[in-house]
Every structure is written in C-alpha cells, then in structure tokens.
mmCIF file of N, CA and C in Angstrom:
data_model
loop_
_atom_site.group_PDB
_atom_site.id
_atom_site.type_symbol
_atom_site.label_atom_id
_atom_site.label_comp_id
_atom_site.label_asym_id
_atom_site.label_seq_id
_atom_site.Cartn_x
_atom_site.Cartn_y
_atom_site.Cartn_z
ATOM 1 N N UNK A 18 9.394 -18.614 65.958
ATOM 2 C CA UNK A 18 10.439 -18.404 64.960
ATOM 3 C C UNK A 18 10.623 -19.662 64.135
ATOM 4 N N UNK A 19 11.331 -19.500 63.057
ATOM 5 C CA UNK A 19 11.581 -20.629 62.163
ATOM 6 C C UNK A 19 12.434 -21.698 62.858
ATOM 7 N N UNK A 20 13.416 -21.250 63.637
ATOM 8 C CA UNK A 20 14.293 -22.185 64.352
ATOM 9 C C UNK A 20 13.499 -23.005 65.370
ATOM 10 N N UNK A 21 12.597 -22.361 66.074
ATOM 11 C CA UNK A 21 11.767 -23.064 67.055
ATOM 12 C C UNK A 21 10.891 -24.108 66.371
ATOM 13 N N UNK A 22 10.373 -23.772 65.205
ATOM 14 C CA UNK A 22 9.547 -24.712 64.449
ATOM 15 C C UNK A 22 10.367 -25.916 63.991
ATOM 16 N N UNK A 23 11.576 -25.660 63.531
ATOM 17 C CA UNK A 23 12.464 -26.751 63.103
ATOM 18 C C UNK A 23 12.767 -27.673 64.276
ATOM 19 N N UNK A 24 13.097 -27.077 65.426
ATOM 20 C CA UNK A 24 13.388 -27.887 66.617
ATOM 21 C C UNK A 24 12.181 -28.723 67.019
ATOM 22 N N UNK A 25 10.995 -28.119 66.956
ATOM 23 C CA UNK A 25 9.770 -28.842 67.317
ATOM 24 C C UNK A 25 9.573 -30.038 66.391
ATOM 25 N N UNK A 26 9.746 -29.823 65.102
ATOM 26 C CA UNK A 26 9.584 -30.917 64.136
ATOM 27 C C UNK A 26 10.615 -32.027 64.385
ATOM 28 N N UNK A 27 11.846 -31.636 64.685
ATOM 29 C CA UNK A 27 12.886 -32.631 64.955
ATOM 30 C C UNK A 27 12.564 -33.426 66.218
ATOM 31 N N UNK A 28 12.055 -32.756 67.247
ATOM 32 C CA UNK A 28 11.667 -33.468 68.471
ATOM 33 C C UNK A 28 10.503 -34.413 68.211
ATOM 34 N N UNK A 29 9.559 -33.997 67.388
ATOM 35 C CA UNK A 29 8.441 -34.872 67.024
ATOM 36 C C UNK A 29 8.942 -36.089 66.262
ATOM 37 N N UNK A 30 9.868 -35.859 65.348
ATOM 38 C CA UNK A 30 10.416 -36.964 64.575
ATOM 39 C C UNK A 30 11.200 -37.909 65.488
ATOM 40 N N UNK A 31 11.940 -37.344 66.436
ATOM 41 C CA UNK A 31 12.701 -38.156 67.378
ATOM 42 C C UNK A 31 11.767 -39.022 68.215
ATOM 43 N N UNK A 32 10.669 -38.448 68.671
ATOM 44 C CA UNK A 32 9.686 -39.190 69.461
ATOM 45 C C UNK A 32 9.112 -40.350 68.641
ATOM 46 N N UNK A 33 8.763 -40.089 67.395
ATOM 47 C CA UNK A 33 8.245 -41.131 66.506
ATOM 48 C C UNK A 33 9.279 -42.250 66.327
ATOM 49 N N UNK A 34 10.531 -41.866 66.069
ATOM 50 C CA UNK A 34 11.578 -42.857 65.844
ATOM 51 C C UNK A 34 11.826 -43.700 67.090
ATOM 52 N N UNK A 35 11.808 -43.071 68.259
ATOM 53 C CA UNK A 35 11.993 -43.810 69.511
ATOM 54 C C UNK A 35 10.900 -44.864 69.681
ATOM 55 N N UNK A 36 9.658 -44.483 69.390
ATOM 56 C CA UNK A 36 8.540 -45.425 69.509
ATOM 57 C C UNK A 36 8.692 -46.584 68.525
ATOM 58 N N UNK A 37 9.085 -46.275 67.308
ATOM 59 C CA UNK A 37 9.241 -47.320 66.295
ATOM 60 C C UNK A 37 10.410 -48.260 66.639
ATOM 61 N N UNK A 38 11.480 -47.702 67.153
ATOM 62 C CA UNK A 38 12.621 -48.533 67.554
ATOM 63 C C UNK A 38 12.192 -49.490 68.664
ATOM 64 N N UNK A 39 11.462 -48.984 69.640
ATOM 65 C CA UNK A 39 10.967 -49.852 70.717
ATOM 66 C C UNK A 39 10.045 -50.939 70.183
ATOM 67 N N UNK A 40 9.172 -50.560 69.254
ATOM 68 C CA UNK A 40 8.233 -51.531 68.679
ATOM 69 C C UNK A 40 8.973 -52.650 67.957
ATOM 70 N N UNK A 41 9.944 -52.265 67.126
ATOM 71 C CA UNK A 41 10.686 -53.266 66.352
ATOM 72 C C UNK A 41 11.570 -54.112 67.277
ATOM 73 N N UNK A 42 12.173 -53.482 68.277
ATOM 74 C CA UNK A 42 12.989 -54.230 69.242
ATOM 75 C C UNK A 42 12.156 -55.302 69.926
ATOM 76 N N UNK A 43 10.949 -54.915 70.382
ATOM 77 C CA UNK A 43 10.052 -55.874 71.033
ATOM 78 C C UNK A 43 9.699 -57.017 70.086
ATOM 79 N N UNK A 44 9.384 -56.653 68.863
ATOM 80 C CA UNK A 44 9.001 -57.660 67.873
ATOM 81 C C UNK A 44 10.136 -58.654 67.634
ATOM 82 N N UNK A 45 11.342 -58.129 67.493
ATOM 83 C CA UNK A 45 12.487 -58.996 67.199
ATOM 84 C C UNK A 45 12.962 -59.787 68.421
ATOM 85 N N UNK A 46 12.446 -59.451 69.595
ATOM 86 C CA UNK A 46 12.761 -60.224 70.792
ATOM 87 C C UNK A 46 11.667 -61.237 71.118
ATOM 88 N N UNK A 47 10.597 -61.201 70.340
ATOM 89 C CA UNK A 47 9.468 -62.089 70.563
ATOM 90 C C UNK A 47 9.761 -63.450 69.926
ATOM 91 N N UNK A 48 9.946 -64.444 70.767
ATOM 92 C CA UNK A 48 10.299 -65.785 70.285
ATOM 93 C C UNK A 48 9.229 -66.378 69.366
ATOM 94 N N UNK A 49 7.957 -66.135 69.683
ATOM 95 C CA UNK A 49 6.874 -66.664 68.847
ATOM 96 C C UNK A 49 6.917 -66.044 67.453
ATOM 97 N N UNK A 50 7.146 -64.736 67.406
ATOM 98 C CA UNK A 50 7.251 -64.060 66.102
ATOM 99 C C UNK A 50 8.417 -64.647 65.311
ATOM 100 N N UNK A 51 9.568 -64.766 65.954
ATOM 101 C CA UNK A 51 10.756 -65.266 65.269
ATOM 102 C C UNK A 51 10.576 -66.710 64.793
ATOM 103 N N UNK A 52 9.820 -67.508 65.560
ATOM 104 C CA UNK A 52 9.604 -68.905 65.195
ATOM 105 C C UNK A 52 8.638 -69.054 64.019
ATOM 106 N N UNK A 53 7.662 -68.150 63.926
ATOM 107 C CA UNK A 53 6.608 -68.315 62.926
ATOM 108 C C UNK A 53 6.761 -67.433 61.685
ATOM 109 N N UNK A 54 7.422 -66.310 61.826
ATOM 110 C CA UNK A 54 7.488 -65.350 60.717
ATOM 111 C C UNK A 54 8.416 -65.831 59.613
ATOM 112 N N UNK A 55 8.064 -65.546 58.372
ATOM 113 C CA UNK A 55 8.965 -65.875 57.264
ATOM 114 C C UNK A 55 10.275 -65.080 57.406
ATOM 115 N N UNK A 56 11.347 -65.664 56.931
ATOM 116 C CA UNK A 56 12.667 -65.028 57.039
ATOM 117 C C UNK A 56 12.685 -63.644 56.378
ATOM 118 N N UNK A 57 11.928 -63.490 55.282
ATOM 119 C CA UNK A 57 11.886 -62.194 54.594
ATOM 120 C C UNK A 57 11.306 -61.102 55.496
ATOM 121 N N UNK A 58 10.271 -61.461 56.266
ATOM 122 C CA UNK A 58 9.645 -60.494 57.168
ATOM 123 C C UNK A 58 10.601 -60.112 58.302
ATOM 124 N N UNK A 59 11.300 -61.088 58.826
ATOM 125 C CA UNK A 59 12.275 -60.818 59.886
ATOM 126 C C UNK A 59 13.381 -59.904 59.349
ATOM 127 N N UNK A 60 13.858 -60.206 58.157
ATOM 128 C CA UNK A 60 14.894 -59.368 57.538
ATOM 129 C C UNK A 60 14.380 -57.954 57.301
ATOM 130 N N UNK A 61 13.126 -57.836 56.882
ATOM 131 C CA UNK A 61 12.517 -56.523 56.647
ATOM 132 C C UNK A 61 12.448 -55.721 57.943
ATOM 133 N N UNK A 62 12.068 -56.371 59.038
ATOM 134 C CA UNK A 62 11.982 -55.687 60.339
ATOM 135 C C UNK A 62 13.380 -55.293 60.837
ATOM 136 N N UNK A 63 14.367 -56.138 60.608
ATOM 137 C CA UNK A 63 15.742 -55.794 61.000
ATOM 138 C C UNK A 63 16.239 -54.588 60.210
ATOM 139 N N UNK A 64 15.874 -54.523 58.941
ATOM 140 C CA UNK A 64 16.260 -53.385 58.108
ATOM 141 C C UNK A 64 15.580 -52.107 58.613
ATOM 142 N N UNK A 65 14.292 -52.219 58.959
ATOM 143 C CA UNK A 65 13.578 -51.077 59.523
ATOM 144 C C UNK A 65 14.283 -50.597 60.789
ATOM 145 N N UNK A 66 14.666 -51.554 61.630
ATOM 146 C CA UNK A 66 15.345 -51.232 62.882
ATOM 147 C C UNK A 66 16.628 -50.435 62.612
ATOM 148 N N UNK A 67 17.418 -50.904 61.671
ATOM 149 C CA UNK A 67 18.653 -50.200 61.306
ATOM 150 C C UNK A 67 18.354 -48.805 60.772
ATOM 151 N N UNK A 68 17.357 -48.705 59.906
ATOM 152 C CA UNK A 68 16.985 -47.409 59.318
ATOM 153 C C UNK A 68 16.506 -46.426 60.382
ATOM 154 N N UNK A 69 15.661 -46.903 61.292
ATOM 155 C CA UNK A 69 15.161 -46.035 62.358
ATOM 156 C C UNK A 69 16.316 -45.542 63.237
ATOM 157 N N UNK A 70 17.246 -46.438 63.555
ATOM 158 C CA UNK A 70 18.374 -46.041 64.405
ATOM 159 C C UNK A 70 19.284 -45.042 63.692
ATOM 160 N N UNK A 71 19.476 -45.225 62.406
ATOM 161 C CA UNK A 71 20.280 -44.277 61.633
ATOM 162 C C UNK A 71 19.595 -42.912 61.591
ATOM 163 N N UNK A 72 18.297 -42.914 61.330
ATOM 164 C CA UNK A 72 17.549 -41.653 61.291
ATOM 165 C C UNK A 72 17.576 -40.968 62.655
ATOM 166 N N UNK A 73 17.483 -41.769 63.738
ATOM 167 C CA UNK A 73 17.538 -41.187 65.083
ATOM 168 C C UNK A 73 18.887 -40.509 65.323
ATOM 169 N N UNK A 74 19.975 -41.165 64.909
ATOM 170 C CA UNK A 74 21.309 -40.559 65.065
ATOM 171 C C UNK A 74 21.400 -39.242 64.301
ATOM 172 N N UNK A 75 20.833 -39.201 63.114
ATOM 173 C CA UNK A 75 20.861 -37.974 62.311
ATOM 174 C C UNK A 75 20.058 -36.859 62.980
ATOM 175 N N UNK A 76 18.878 -37.192 63.481
ATOM 176 C CA UNK A 76 18.040 -36.189 64.145
ATOM 177 C C UNK A 76 18.757 -35.662 65.386
ATOM 178 N N UNK A 77 19.354 -36.564 66.166
ATOM 179 C CA UNK A 77 20.091 -36.131 67.360
ATOM 180 C C UNK A 77 21.259 -35.227 66.990
ATOM 181 N N UNK A 78 21.938 -35.527 65.895
ATOM 182 C CA UNK A 78 23.052 -34.695 65.438
ATOM 183 C C UNK A 78 22.542 -33.325 65.017
ATOM 184 N N UNK A 79 21.412 -33.273 64.309
ATOM 185 C CA UNK A 79 20.826 -31.988 63.901
ATOM 186 C C UNK A 79 20.470 -31.155 65.132
ATOM 187 N N UNK A 80 19.838 -31.805 66.106
ATOM 188 C CA UNK A 80 19.459 -31.090 67.321
ATOM 189 C C UNK A 80 20.687 -30.565 68.067
ATOM 190 N N UNK A 81 21.727 -31.363 68.112
ATOM 191 C CA UNK A 81 22.965 -30.940 68.781
ATOM 192 C C UNK A 81 23.559 -29.737 68.051
ATOM 193 N N UNK A 82 23.578 -29.794 66.731
ATOM 194 C CA UNK A 82 24.100 -28.677 65.937
ATOM 195 C C UNK A 82 23.283 -27.407 66.169
ATOM 196 N N UNK A 83 21.970 -27.546 66.253
ATOM 197 C CA UNK A 83 21.118 -26.382 66.473
ATOM 198 C C UNK A 83 21.336 -25.802 67.870
ATOM 199 N N UNK A 84 21.549 -26.675 68.825
ATOM 200 C CA UNK A 84 21.780 -26.240 70.205
ATOM 201 C C UNK A 84 23.095 -25.455 70.325
ATOM 202 N N UNK A 85 24.094 -25.904 69.568
ATOM 203 C CA UNK A 85 25.420 -25.278 69.632
ATOM 204 C C UNK A 85 25.513 -23.988 68.832
ATOM 205 N N UNK A 86 24.574 -23.808 67.903
ATOM 206 C CA UNK A 86 24.654 -22.590 67.057
ATOM 207 C C UNK A 86 23.891 -21.436 67.657
#
C-alpha cells in the first residue's frame, strides 16, 4: 500500500540520518580533526550535525503521526 511505502521510505531516511549523526559526532569528538581542521570546516560539520538532528526529529514525528492514524 501507499502508506507502507511511505513508512518504508521514512525508516530508510531515519537509518541514513542516524548513520550521518554518528559519523559527524565521531568527527567532532576527534581531537586531531579539531586541532588540524580549518574553523570553517568545523562550523560546516556542526551545521550538518544540527541539520541531521532536526531532520531526524521531523522523520520521527512523521512516523509517530502515521502510527497514531
């Protein structure tokens, strides 16, 4: 059904976002990266981290809404 397809896509997107959040978290906790990377790159990764977390919250909210309907 269409609803099942939507849920599948949302779960796939959630899985992708979880992986990216973990990747960026690891990167931003890496002392060598933080010591050597230009400030612009660090800021860019922090922005990505915020964006991924916001998108994850939205996907989780969509999934919750679909579950309740």
